[in-house]
GROMACS .gro file of C-alpha atoms in nm:
model
  114
    1MET     CA    1  -0.680   0.039   1.570
    2ARG     CA    2  -0.843  -0.074   1.181
    3ILE     CA    3  -0.451  -0.103   1.071
    4SER     CA    4  -0.381  -0.307   1.413
    5GLY     CA    5  -0.668  -0.492   1.384
    6ILE     CA    6  -0.656  -0.594   0.976
    7TYR     CA    7  -0.299  -0.685   1.062
    8LEU     CA    8  -0.395  -0.871   1.378
    9LEU     CA    9  -0.636  -1.066   1.149
   10VAL     CA   10  -0.399  -1.142   0.886
   11PHE     CA   11  -0.159  -1.267   1.105
   12PHE     CA   12  -0.444  -1.519   1.295
   13ILE     CA   13  -0.552  -1.610   0.931
   14VAL     CA   14  -0.201  -1.687   0.834
   15HIS     CA   15  -0.124  -1.868   1.200
   16VAL     CA   16  -0.425  -2.120   1.203
   17ILE     CA   17  -0.347  -2.239   0.773
   18HIS     CA   18  -0.007  -2.257   0.887
   19ALA     CA   19  -0.054  -2.443   1.194
   20ALA     CA   20  -0.306  -2.681   1.041
   21SER     CA   21  -0.051  -2.776   0.783
   22ILE     CA   22   0.152  -2.879   1.051
   23LEU     CA   23   0.210  -3.286   1.064
   24ASP     CA   24   0.506  -3.431   1.177
   25ARG     CA   25   0.750  -3.316   1.423
   26MET     CA   26   0.994  -3.221   1.154
   27THR     CA   27   0.782  -2.892   1.032
   28TRP     CA   28   0.713  -2.836   1.417
   29GLY     CA   29   1.091  -2.788   1.480
   30GLN     CA   30   1.150  -2.635   1.198
   31MET     CA   31   0.878  -2.398   1.233
   32LEU     CA   32   0.996  -2.335   1.603
   33PHE     CA   33   1.360  -2.289   1.452
   34LEU     CA   34   1.162  -1.985   1.211
   35THR     CA   35   1.047  -1.857   1.595
   36TYR     CA   36   1.311  -1.836   1.793
   37SER     CA   37   1.541  -1.686   1.430
   38PRO     CA   38   1.586  -1.304   1.475
   39MET     CA   39   1.326  -1.240   1.209
   40GLY     CA   40   1.048  -1.478   1.411
   41PHE     CA   41   1.180  -1.226   1.697
   42VAL     CA   42   1.065  -0.912   1.532
   43VAL     CA   43   0.736  -1.027   1.420
   44LEU     CA   44   0.619  -1.188   1.709
   45SER     CA   45   0.701  -0.849   1.915
   46VAL     CA   46   0.519  -0.653   1.607
   47MET     CA   47   0.184  -0.867   1.679
   48ILE     CA   48   0.247  -0.834   2.035
   49ALA     CA   49   0.285  -0.498   2.030
   50LEU     CA   50  -0.004  -0.448   1.769
   51GLY     CA   51  -0.253  -0.688   2.009
   52THR     CA   52  -0.156  -0.515   2.356
   53PHE     CA   53  -0.241  -0.156   2.174
   54HIS     CA   54  -0.555  -0.276   1.991
   55ALA     CA   55  -0.674  -0.435   2.294
   56ILE     CA   56  -0.646  -0.155   2.539
   57ASN     CA   57  -0.739   0.101   2.278
   58GLY     CA   58  -1.060  -0.080   2.236
   59ILE     CA   59  -1.146  -0.072   2.579
   60ARG     CA   60  -1.049   0.287   2.615
   61LEU     CA   61  -1.291   0.356   2.330
   62MET     CA   62  -1.571   0.139   2.499
   63PHE     CA   63  -1.534   0.405   2.795
   64GLN     CA   64  -1.578   0.673   2.554
   65GLN     CA   65  -1.845   0.566   2.394
   66GLY     CA   66  -1.979   0.515   2.741
   67GLY     CA   67  -1.954   0.917   2.798
   68LEU     CA   68  -1.601   0.831   2.961
   69GLY     CA   69  -1.368   1.150   2.935
   70ILE     CA   70  -1.590   1.351   2.675
   71GLY     CA   71  -1.669   1.703   2.790
   72THR     CA   72  -1.964   1.823   2.836
   73PRO     CA   73  -2.186   1.937   2.482
   74THR     CA   74  -2.145   2.313   2.417
   75ARG     CA   75  -2.293   2.552   2.144
   76PRO     CA   76  -2.116   2.580   1.891
   77ASP     CA   77  -2.002   2.935   1.841
   78TYR     CA   78  -1.713   3.004   1.598
   79PRO     CA   79  -1.426   2.957   1.654
   80TYR     CA   80  -1.538   2.557   1.679
   81GLN     CA   81  -1.323   2.398   1.973
   82ILE     CA   82  -1.356   2.024   1.922
   83GLN     CA   83  -1.507   1.824   2.208
   84SER     CA   84  -1.416   1.556   2.146
   85MET     CA   85  -1.029   1.568   2.202
   86GLY     CA   86  -1.046   1.747   2.518
   87LYS     CA   87  -0.799   1.713   2.819
   88LYS     CA   88  -0.973   1.375   2.951
   89ASN     CA   89  -0.962   1.246   2.625
   90ARG     CA   90  -0.601   1.321   2.561
   91LEU     CA   91  -0.561   1.227   2.907
   92CYS     CA   92  -0.706   0.868   2.815
   93ILE     CA   93  -0.513   0.843   2.516
   94TYR     CA   94  -0.157   0.912   2.717
   95VAL     CA   95  -0.289   0.658   2.967
   96THR     CA   96  -0.378   0.375   2.707
   97MET     CA   97  -0.014   0.429   2.523
   98GLY     CA   98   0.102   0.410   2.898
   99VAL     CA   99  -0.087   0.087   2.976
  100SER     CA  100  -0.004  -0.073   2.663
  101ALA     CA  101   0.389   0.014   2.684
  102LEU     CA  102   0.379  -0.194   3.009
  103ALA     CA  103   0.173  -0.450   2.843
  104LEU     CA  104   0.428  -0.481   2.585
  105TYR     CA  105   0.698  -0.493   2.813
  106TYR     CA  106   0.546  -0.785   2.981
  107ALA     CA  107   0.446  -0.989   2.742
  108LEU     CA  108   0.812  -0.952   2.572
  109ASP     CA  109   0.975  -1.046   2.905
  110VAL     CA  110   0.752  -1.371   2.903
  111PHE     CA  111   0.777  -1.485   2.594
  112PHE     CA  112   1.136  -1.423   2.537
  113GLU     CA  113   1.248  -1.439   2.873
  114PHE     CA  114   1.470  -1.125   2.852
   0.00000   0.00000   0.00000
């Protein structure tokens, strides 16, 4: 989650600085050409993937902070068993990955018109 957040922040900063430097129609056309190039397709696809995963995982973590998906506290007897990675939390992680994949597919379909 931290890595995706850092990449998104860097992309956002570069995007804002770069968009602010576009002053004429010719530069805009060059930027649009870069967007439709294979490298632009890969970069935008990765950013969409990171954005969807980051957003949906953040929602999952908000629910987890509220107590959803966390097991009941137990006595820490040996051998220790991790309560935070119980069946409910694993299910939430898998659902997060599935919803992220669906959101990524939808975003790519809308953005690149598959």
